[in-house]
Amino acid sequence: MKKQLLYIILLFSTSMFAQNDQLAQYYYDKGDFDKALVSYQELLDGLPSNPFYFQRKIDCLQQLQQFEPAEKAIQERLDKYKQATLLVDLGYNFQLQKNDTKAKKYYDEAIEKIKKNPNEVYGVANSFEKKVLLEYALKSYQVAGALVPTFNYQMALLYGQLGNTDKMVVTFLDEAMANPQNAMLIQSQLGRYMSNDGDSKFNDSLRKELILRVQKSQDIFWNHFLSWFYLQQKEFGKAFIQEKAIYKRNPESLSNIINLGQMAIEEDDYEEAKAILDFVLENTTDTQLIIQANTYLMKMKIEKAPEKDFVAINTQFDVLLKQYGITPITLSLQLMQADFVSFKMKNSVEGKAIVKRALELQLNVYDQAKCKMELADILLSEEKFNQALLYYSQIQENLSNDVIAHEASLKSAKTSYFKTDFVWALKQFKELKSASTQLIANDALEYFLLINDNTVADSTQTALKEFAKGDYLLYQNRNQEAIAQFQSILKSFKGQEIEAVTLLRLGRVYEKIGDYTLALSQYQEIIANHSDGIYIDEALYFSADIYNKQLQQPDKAKALYEKIIFSHQDSIYFVDARRKFRELRGDTNL
């Protein structure tokens, strides 16, 4: 009974203590420092050694300009615990009173403590940083580093905060070489300065320092680092030069080079991608790598191929598969051929036959899922919605929480959308908005907004049903019919909610078939008449890309990228628009 009573008392005391802690925090956050001081003093009476409560008490005293009681409290604690961080607190108390001479005296004493015990540096430097005394924090690490050279990372961060980016670069790179396991962390820090600050001088400084180290050292570590730098700038040709230099000295693996080719394809740099993949094919006898490289090369061919080349491309698939066999290793080529035959050559029967033949192979669960996904995609194009949904569901069940399962979920939601089952589609898109894969989340958000906005505007969903038909024709690769459908929507629902997104869709279709003038006219309509809508940033970005890549009119492209930079900072195209704007302006010297 006594034990139970003691337990209840302890539980009650803990609960009350937690409540007092929250109350003190509440007063402190509100800026009610008189009440916060009382609360933190009570907490400190219960836990006299607690450094957090003590620091908050001192903060409150200083906010109330009660510097003498603060000094007395710090001095008493210093006499008792002998902690170097308390010297910083004491100095800062004098600094707040504009007594810089005494402040410096205590700051210097704190740094002297580090000379005797380098382990003190963490607490002292952190205390200086919290008070935004960055020069002193840096000096703390420099003093400790002279005794135990392990503080380059911390010093580099402080150099960056102090605006000395040249010194930051050198110190970070020294640390990366000394501790290669930290290289990715350091690249992440450097990347923040490259992409967020957008400082072309910084980019130039980092590039020059890396090139210097590549030239001075025979260590391929620096080639890897310089290749990483060029990849951040999407300079695939220059990254390729570094990767070839690495390969010549370490010809064990071509995986980095083939990954570089894939990244170049994703950024539509087909010229460099082809050169990279041709290099792989010239330098390997590994069947898996050969298939991977050929898969990427075929992908590029299909992307830009006119209809007259379709038969030749299909023949090339047959030649490759005859040469390397119908095996699990060549699955990527088999599925690409099935997709090409079904959607480009409009022969879904042959496409399904290719997939079903692949499903008879000894495949792992992921490769089976890829086959089922392709089969579902083809069935969907044939308006066999329920059969398609069945395969998408199987993928979701067999590989739940995997990326491919999320992709199947997205395609399942789109199937419901194509069927005009908007209630169920909306529910699925809503769930997928928080998907871990950004592309899936963005796609889901786009369709969620489309359905939601056009349901609010028109409860009968008449316009939305017509729009879904147009999207389905696009899915089937029936581009001209899709164009006619979207044009019909513009005539029938002029001035309604559906208009802006219809113009956007038409613009994308015209881009797809290479009619850039008509594409621009759709985007211009959005810019002129729907500038307050959610599609304005896309219209600006797609227009800029046409002027930049297709029409070779950089001045017009630059003006449109600039509009995104200054007026649409929340756009998903903001980072790319900023990069392309600077390239056109000639900021970067890469």
XYZ file of C-alpha atoms in Angstrom:
590
model
C 0.000 0.000 0.000
C 2.846 2.375 0.887
C 4.569 1.539 -2.408
C 1.379 2.293 -4.346
C 0.967 5.617 -2.534
C 4.589 6.539 -3.276
C 4.075 5.652 -6.945
C 0.970 7.879 -7.131
C 2.820 10.790 -5.486
C 5.761 10.410 -7.904
C 3.414 10.222 -10.902
C 1.557 13.332 -9.737
C 4.833 15.206 -9.173
C 6.106 14.303 -12.652
C 2.842 15.439 -14.198
C 2.923 18.759 -12.335
C 6.565 19.281 -13.293
C 5.749 18.735 -16.972
C 2.873 21.220 -16.746
C 5.162 23.825 -15.136
C 7.680 23.270 -17.927
C 4.987 23.904 -20.586
C 3.754 26.982 -18.738
C 7.279 28.431 -18.544
C 7.756 27.784 -22.261
C 4.408 29.436 -23.009
C 5.335 32.621 -21.134
C 8.799 32.671 -22.731
C 7.439 32.292 -26.281
C 4.886 35.033 -25.595
C 7.625 37.394 -24.444
C 6.155 37.613 -20.940
C 9.609 37.362 -19.336
C 8.550 38.355 -15.794
C 6.271 35.330 -15.509
C 8.681 33.102 -17.432
C 11.450 34.038 -14.980
C 9.327 33.005 -11.998
C 8.419 29.703 -13.682
C 11.987 28.841 -14.703
C 13.269 29.715 -11.210
C 10.742 27.281 -9.735
C 11.846 24.593 -12.181
C 15.488 25.306 -11.398
C 14.784 24.982 -7.667
C 13.569 21.455 -8.407
C 16.473 20.618 -10.749
C 19.383 22.937 -9.809
C 21.868 21.330 -12.226
C 19.620 21.573 -15.310
C 21.560 23.724 -17.859
C 18.504 24.468 -20.040
C 16.443 25.939 -17.189
C 19.454 27.931 -16.038
C 20.030 29.351 -19.534
C 16.379 30.316 -19.820
C 16.535 32.040 -16.444
C 19.553 34.069 -17.630
C 17.785 34.872 -20.930
C 14.787 36.197 -19.007
C 16.969 38.338 -16.712
C 18.782 39.789 -19.715
C 15.535 40.467 -21.576
C 14.386 42.360 -18.487
C 17.780 44.147 -18.395
C 18.496 42.770 -14.917
C 22.186 42.369 -15.714
C 23.566 42.371 -12.160
C 21.394 39.441 -10.948
C 22.289 37.641 -14.192
C 26.018 38.220 -13.598
C 25.734 37.014 -10.001
C 23.876 33.845 -11.045
C 26.391 33.048 -13.802
C 29.370 33.686 -11.520
C 27.948 31.454 -8.776
C 27.380 28.661 -11.279
C 30.877 29.164 -12.738
C 32.438 28.893 -9.273
C 30.514 25.675 -8.696
C 30.796 23.853 -12.073
C 33.893 25.478 -13.683
C 32.327 25.174 -17.163
C 33.990 27.158 -19.955
C 30.597 27.890 -21.564
C 29.692 29.976 -18.508
C 32.601 32.302 -19.345
C 30.899 32.927 -22.685
C 27.618 33.630 -20.863
C 29.414 36.026 -18.528
C 31.094 37.843 -21.409
C 27.809 38.114 -23.299
C 26.147 39.626 -20.227
C 28.751 42.415 -20.371
C 28.387 42.757 -24.136
C 24.670 43.425 -23.686
C 25.706 46.301 -21.418
C 28.040 47.549 -24.190
C 31.089 46.773 -22.044
C 33.087 45.218 -24.888
C 36.389 45.219 -23.012
C 35.084 42.994 -20.212
C 33.144 40.867 -22.721
C 36.338 40.202 -24.702
C 38.207 39.318 -21.482
C 35.766 36.496 -20.690
C 35.519 35.321 -24.309
C 39.302 35.033 -24.464
C 39.297 33.142 -21.149
C 36.795 30.658 -22.607
C 39.050 30.079 -25.631
C 42.073 29.657 -23.331
C 40.192 26.828 -21.626
C 40.089 25.032 -25.012
C 43.898 25.076 -25.192
C 43.988 23.105 -21.964
C 41.165 20.753 -22.960
C 40.212 20.601 -26.677
C 37.003 18.722 -25.789
C 35.664 21.993 -24.380
C 35.438 23.310 -27.947
C 32.015 21.830 -28.690
C 30.270 23.559 -25.799
C 32.169 26.844 -26.158
C 31.761 27.119 -29.943
C 28.093 26.158 -29.717
C 27.558 28.819 -27.047
C 29.209 31.436 -29.278
C 27.087 30.339 -32.266
C 23.835 30.603 -30.297
C 24.760 34.195 -29.503
C 25.689 34.792 -33.182
C 29.304 35.412 -32.224
C 30.518 33.512 -35.278
C 34.069 34.887 -35.356
C 34.610 33.644 -31.805
C 33.020 30.277 -32.660
C 35.414 29.953 -35.613
C 38.384 30.949 -33.446
C 37.350 28.262 -30.939
C 37.541 25.563 -33.608
C 40.787 26.972 -35.010
C 42.415 26.809 -31.563
C 41.138 23.260 -31.009
C 42.090 22.271 -34.579
C 45.714 23.254 -33.959
C 45.763 20.623 -31.200
C 43.397 17.984 -32.614
C 42.853 18.480 -36.390
C 39.296 17.175 -36.625
C 37.192 20.321 -36.900
C 37.338 21.155 -40.611
C 33.639 20.475 -41.165
C 32.531 22.846 -38.387
C 34.998 25.526 -39.524
C 33.809 25.261 -43.125
C 30.205 25.818 -42.057
C 31.229 28.924 -40.124
C 33.286 30.275 -43.027
C 30.148 29.947 -45.128
C 27.990 31.755 -42.583
C 30.581 34.530 -42.393
C 30.484 34.935 -46.177
C 34.021 33.646 -46.774
C 32.939 31.059 -49.349
C 36.425 30.643 -50.869
C 37.785 29.543 -47.500
C 34.682 27.399 -46.965
C 35.296 25.559 -50.246
C 38.954 24.837 -49.460
C 38.163 23.660 -45.921
C 35.252 21.453 -47.008
C 37.365 19.848 -49.741
C 40.234 19.227 -47.321
C 37.766 17.520 -44.996
C 36.288 15.446 -47.859
C 39.736 14.156 -48.790
C 40.702 13.428 -45.171
C 37.375 11.690 -44.450
C 35.820 10.394 -47.715
C 32.889 8.958 -45.764
C 31.757 12.579 -45.252
C 31.942 13.457 -48.966
C 28.194 13.138 -49.621
C 27.370 15.286 -46.588
C 29.846 17.915 -47.786
C 28.438 17.818 -51.314
C 25.002 18.402 -49.832
C 26.274 21.514 -48.026
C 28.048 22.818 -51.136
C 24.941 22.100 -53.204
C 22.925 24.452 -50.985
C 25.192 27.325 -51.959
C 25.100 26.330 -55.620
C 21.334 26.016 -55.974
C 19.779 28.192 -53.272
C 22.054 31.195 -53.294
C 22.514 30.981 -57.026
C 25.889 32.683 -56.643
C 27.734 32.182 -59.957
C 30.960 33.431 -58.320
C 30.657 30.612 -55.821
C 30.121 28.069 -58.625
C 33.189 29.418 -60.412
C 35.281 29.313 -57.233
C 34.305 25.707 -56.513
C 34.907 24.634 -60.116
C 38.381 26.206 -60.222
C 39.383 24.650 -56.886
C 38.236 21.197 -58.031
C 40.038 21.486 -61.385
C 43.201 22.549 -59.557
C 43.023 19.483 -57.332
C 42.365 17.187 -60.313
C 45.462 18.601 -62.040
C 47.699 18.430 -58.952
C 46.651 14.999 -57.714
C 46.483 11.620 -59.376
C 43.733 10.559 -56.973
C 40.489 9.785 -58.861
C 38.616 11.057 -55.806
C 38.827 14.549 -57.301
C 37.610 13.367 -60.722
C 34.558 11.927 -58.968
C 34.024 15.217 -57.132
C 34.399 17.315 -60.306
C 32.011 14.978 -62.141
C 29.487 15.508 -59.319
C 29.905 19.282 -59.704
C 29.193 19.186 -63.444
C 26.162 16.983 -62.852
C 24.683 19.630 -60.540
C 25.028 22.083 -63.442
C 23.627 19.495 -65.878
C 26.868 19.736 -67.876
C 26.815 16.087 -68.947
C 29.606 16.364 -71.526
C 32.035 17.723 -68.942
C 30.963 15.117 -66.392
C 31.563 12.467 -69.079
C 35.165 13.658 -69.543
C 35.786 13.089 -65.821
C 34.061 9.704 -65.827
C 36.208 8.568 -68.779
C 39.324 9.634 -66.882
C 38.153 7.558 -63.910
C 37.373 4.569 -66.145
C 40.834 4.602 -67.734
C 42.430 4.203 -64.327
C 39.756 1.921 -62.904
C 38.076 -0.053 -65.721
C 36.246 -2.352 -63.346
C 32.845 -0.789 -63.730
C 30.898 1.288 -66.232
C 27.882 1.721 -63.990
C 28.586 5.409 -63.241
C 28.901 6.144 -66.954
C 25.685 4.393 -67.890
C 23.880 6.221 -65.060
C 25.272 9.454 -66.495
C 23.741 8.535 -69.848
C 20.374 7.957 -68.211
C 20.519 11.373 -66.504
C 21.387 13.048 -69.818
C 18.314 11.417 -71.414
C 16.100 12.627 -68.572
C 17.314 16.178 -69.265
C 16.753 15.772 -73.048
C 20.477 16.064 -73.781
C 20.295 13.295 -76.375
C 23.530 14.186 -78.138
C 25.643 13.676 -75.015
C 23.555 10.678 -73.960
C 24.261 8.913 -77.251
C 27.999 9.594 -76.990
C 28.006 8.252 -73.413
C 26.052 5.093 -74.255
C 28.105 4.409 -77.384
C 31.207 4.550 -75.177
C 29.655 1.917 -72.901
C 28.923 -0.388 -75.846
C 32.474 0.030 -77.159
C 34.035 -0.844 -73.807
C 32.054 -3.771 -72.397
C 31.223 -7.396 -73.107
C 28.845 -7.560 -70.137
C 25.453 -8.575 -71.574
C 23.511 -6.812 -68.828
C 25.258 -3.491 -69.498
C 24.878 -3.940 -73.255
C 21.124 -4.481 -72.851
C 20.845 -1.495 -70.503
C 22.697 0.786 -72.931
C 20.671 -0.424 -75.917
C 17.437 0.085 -73.971
C 18.333 3.736 -73.386
C 19.396 4.181 -77.033
C 16.115 2.691 -78.272
C 14.203 4.956 -75.906
C 15.837 7.995 -77.518
C 15.095 6.715 -81.022
C 11.427 6.199 -80.213
C 11.106 9.620 -78.567
C 11.872 11.578 -81.739
C 10.977 9.037 -84.457
C 8.542 9.964 -87.274
C 5.935 7.371 -88.233
C 7.872 6.361 -91.370
C 10.649 4.960 -89.117
C 8.368 2.787 -86.968
C 8.813 -0.437 -88.963
C 12.624 -0.050 -88.964
C 12.642 0.536 -85.193
C 10.519 -2.559 -84.599
C 12.899 -4.556 -86.769
C 15.806 -3.280 -84.678
C 14.043 -4.586 -81.549
C 13.710 -7.999 -83.226
C 17.408 -8.020 -84.186
C 18.546 -7.161 -80.650
C 16.258 -9.751 -79.056
C 17.379 -12.406 -81.537
C 21.021 -11.586 -80.767
C 20.675 -11.568 -76.966
C 17.713 -13.906 -76.518
C 14.271 -13.805 -74.883
C 15.518 -13.984 -71.290
C 14.980 -12.112 -68.019
C 18.120 -10.068 -68.844
C 16.501 -8.633 -71.992
C 13.162 -7.902 -70.275
C 13.574 -4.119 -70.567
C 13.869 -4.406 -74.359
C 10.903 -6.804 -74.556
C 8.617 -4.489 -72.601
C 9.789 -1.431 -74.525
C 8.972 -3.215 -77.787
C 5.543 -4.204 -76.436
C 4.815 -0.592 -75.529
C 6.114 0.688 -78.875
C 4.065 -1.809 -80.891
C 0.900 -1.144 -78.858
C 0.948 2.641 -78.574
C 3.003 3.831 -81.563
C 2.152 1.168 -84.154
C -1.394 0.704 -82.750
C -1.070 -3.085 -82.640
C -2.158 -3.962 -79.109
C -2.669 -7.643 -79.965
C 1.018 -8.077 -80.784
C 1.966 -5.939 -77.780
C 0.002 -8.191 -75.400
C 1.560 -11.287 -76.975
C 5.069 -9.948 -76.281
C 4.206 -9.276 -72.623
C 2.515 -12.638 -72.105
C 5.566 -14.380 -73.573
C 7.738 -12.460 -71.097
C 5.484 -13.516 -68.190
C 6.315 -17.169 -68.961
C 9.983 -16.548 -68.066
C 11.425 -17.208 -64.598
C 11.011 -13.669 -63.269
C 11.386 -12.177 -59.807
C 8.452 -10.382 -58.207
C 9.619 -6.934 -59.427
C 10.011 -8.059 -63.042
C 6.598 -9.746 -62.877
C 5.158 -6.436 -61.659
C 6.761 -4.597 -64.598
C 5.173 -7.065 -67.024
C 1.761 -6.763 -65.370
C 2.037 -2.971 -65.449
C 2.710 -3.005 -69.201
C -0.109 -5.483 -69.805
C -2.501 -3.323 -67.757
C -1.428 -0.239 -69.712
C -2.209 -1.983 -73.005
C -5.560 -3.296 -71.733
C -6.426 0.233 -70.614
C -5.735 1.497 -74.139
C -8.236 -1.094 -75.413
C -10.927 0.260 -73.048
C -10.738 -2.949 -70.990
C -10.875 -0.922 -67.796
C -11.762 -3.686 -65.332
C -9.048 -6.034 -66.581
C -6.505 -3.223 -66.338
C -7.628 -2.430 -62.787
C -7.215 -6.089 -61.845
C -3.525 -6.075 -62.836
C -2.855 -2.717 -61.188
C -4.432 -4.101 -57.992
C -2.228 -7.213 -58.105
C 0.873 -5.026 -58.239
C -0.347 -2.957 -55.282
C -1.005 -6.111 -53.236
C 2.253 -7.891 -54.106
C 4.548 -4.912 -53.598
C 2.682 -2.687 -51.154
C 4.519 0.507 -50.125
C 7.030 0.076 -52.954
C 7.450 2.825 -55.583
C 6.079 0.562 -58.309
C 2.958 -0.021 -56.163
C 2.440 3.744 -55.876
C 2.794 4.002 -59.651
C 0.165 1.276 -60.045
C -2.088 3.185 -57.628
C -1.718 6.332 -59.727
C -2.567 4.450 -62.909
C -5.531 2.852 -61.174
C -6.767 6.325 -60.203
C -6.326 7.523 -63.784
C -8.310 4.509 -65.002
C -11.204 5.559 -62.758
C -10.816 9.084 -64.122
C -10.927 7.869 -67.737
C -14.085 5.918 -66.857
C -15.477 9.236 -65.471
C -15.826 7.647 -62.041
C -14.726 10.944 -60.522
C -15.784 10.238 -56.909
C -13.509 7.209 -56.634
C -10.721 8.841 -58.693
C -10.757 11.929 -56.460
C -10.419 9.773 -53.344
C -7.416 7.935 -54.845
C -5.699 11.109 -56.063
C -6.190 12.699 -52.647
C -4.352 9.814 -50.974
C -1.544 9.891 -53.551
C -0.886 13.620 -53.053
C 1.330 12.683 -50.114
C 3.219 9.917 -51.958
C 6.937 9.746 -51.171
C 7.802 9.926 -54.877
C 7.609 13.577 -55.934
C 6.570 12.882 -59.534
C 3.660 10.719 -58.411
C 2.633 13.264 -55.773
C 2.747 16.111 -58.335
C 0.755 14.107 -60.878
C -1.841 13.161 -58.272
C -2.142 16.778 -57.124
C -2.704 17.944 -60.710
C -5.608 15.536 -61.231
C -7.018 16.174 -57.770
C -7.204 19.915 -58.493
C -8.615 19.285 -61.966
C -11.491 17.140 -60.673
C -12.122 19.165 -57.531
C -12.103 22.602 -59.181
C -14.306 21.566 -62.090
C -16.763 19.761 -59.816
C -17.165 22.883 -57.679
C -17.637 24.990 -60.823
C -20.056 22.512 -62.446
C -21.803 19.971 -60.197
C -23.019 18.037 -63.271
C -19.356 17.548 -64.305
C -20.372 17.848 -67.959
C -17.237 19.701 -69.049
C -15.029 17.440 -66.932
C -16.431 14.319 -68.622
C -15.623 15.763 -72.033
C -12.147 16.670 -70.819
C -11.544 13.135 -69.494
C -12.448 11.800 -72.956
C -9.782 14.054 -74.457
C -7.223 12.854 -71.916
C -8.108 9.236 -72.718
C -7.571 9.863 -76.445
C -4.169 11.283 -75.556
C -3.406 8.164 -73.528
C -4.259 6.063 -76.584
C -1.869 8.217 -78.633
C -4.768 9.403 -80.839
C -3.416 12.922 -80.954
C -5.525 14.435 -83.748
C -8.746 13.134 -82.221
C -7.654 14.530 -78.841
C -7.011 17.926 -80.432
C -10.518 17.922 -81.945
C -12.000 16.974 -78.556
C -10.207 19.770 -76.676
C -11.087 22.325 -79.359
C -14.727 21.280 -79.004
C -14.511 21.866 -75.221
C -13.154 25.385 -75.801
C -16.130 26.190 -78.034
C -18.774 24.651 -75.779
C -17.458 25.846 -72.410
C -15.823 29.161 -73.252
C -15.133 31.296 -70.156
C -15.761 28.400 -67.758
C -13.364 26.846 -65.238
C -12.289 24.132 -67.698
C -10.934 26.629 -70.259
C -7.427 27.234 -68.868
C -6.499 23.586 -68.389
C -7.901 22.755 -71.838
C -5.636 25.368 -73.389
C -2.715 23.872 -71.464
C -3.519 20.356 -72.718
C -3.808 21.578 -76.291
C -0.469 23.329 -75.986
C 1.188 20.110 -74.810
C -0.344 18.090 -77.659
C 0.819 20.609 -80.239
C 4.298 20.436 -78.720
C 4.181 16.656 -78.934
C 3.431 16.716 -82.671
C 5.984 19.497 -83.295
C 3.640 22.412 -84.040
C 5.334 24.940 -81.766
C 3.545 27.996 -83.153
C 0.144 26.584 -82.227
C 1.478 25.432 -78.853
C 2.670 28.962 -78.088
C -0.702 30.430 -79.054
C -2.445 28.218 -76.437
C 0.026 29.202 -73.727
C -0.263 32.873 -74.673
C -4.032 32.629 -74.223
C -3.472 31.422 -70.643
C -0.910 34.152 -69.941
C -3.220 36.851 -71.328
C -6.581 35.718 -69.917
C -5.876 33.369 -66.990
C -2.901 35.014 -65.282
C -4.498 34.589 -61.848
C -5.094 30.855 -62.301
C -3.046 27.825 -61.275
C -1.737 27.085 -64.785
C 0.060 30.385 -65.426
C 3.496 29.145 -64.296
C 3.253 26.128 -66.588
C 2.222 28.292 -69.535
C 5.199 30.589 -68.913
C 7.676 27.736 -68.466
C 6.550 25.686 -71.468
C 6.565 28.822 -73.658
C 10.074 29.693 -72.455
C 11.304 26.185 -73.227
C 9.923 26.363 -76.781
C 11.683 29.689 -77.403
C 14.852 28.358 -75.783
C 15.129 24.862 -77.271
C 13.011 24.782 -80.424
C 12.903 28.304 -81.853
C 16.368 29.473 -80.714
C 15.050 32.816 -79.477
C 16.917 33.202 -76.161
C 15.769 36.760 -75.407
C 12.099 35.772 -75.439
C 12.865 32.666 -73.383
C 14.848 34.692 -70.845
C 11.987 37.150 -70.297
C 9.540 34.311 -69.589
C 11.911 32.453 -67.235
C 12.390 35.756 -65.405
C 8.630 36.105 -64.865
C 8.594 32.721 -63.125
C 11.576 33.702 -60.955
C 10.039 36.949 -59.743
C 6.317 36.127 -59.711
C 6.001 32.370 -59.134
C 8.559 31.328 -56.509
C 6.271 28.516 -55.319
C 6.185 26.890 -58.769
C 7.691 23.423 -59.220
C 9.433 24.925 -62.272
C 11.105 27.707 -60.260
C 14.514 26.032 -59.799
C 14.812 24.962 -63.450
C 13.591 28.354 -64.680
C 16.216 30.103 -62.567
C 19.004 27.834 -63.812
C 18.022 28.257 -67.461
C 17.649 32.023 -67.052
C 21.198 32.288 -65.705
C 22.557 30.104 -68.475
C 20.941 32.362 -71.084
C 22.209 35.476 -69.300
C 25.708 34.000 -69.246
C 26.090 34.019 -65.452
C 27.778 30.647 -65.126
C 31.267 29.958 -66.350
C 31.280 26.209 -66.181
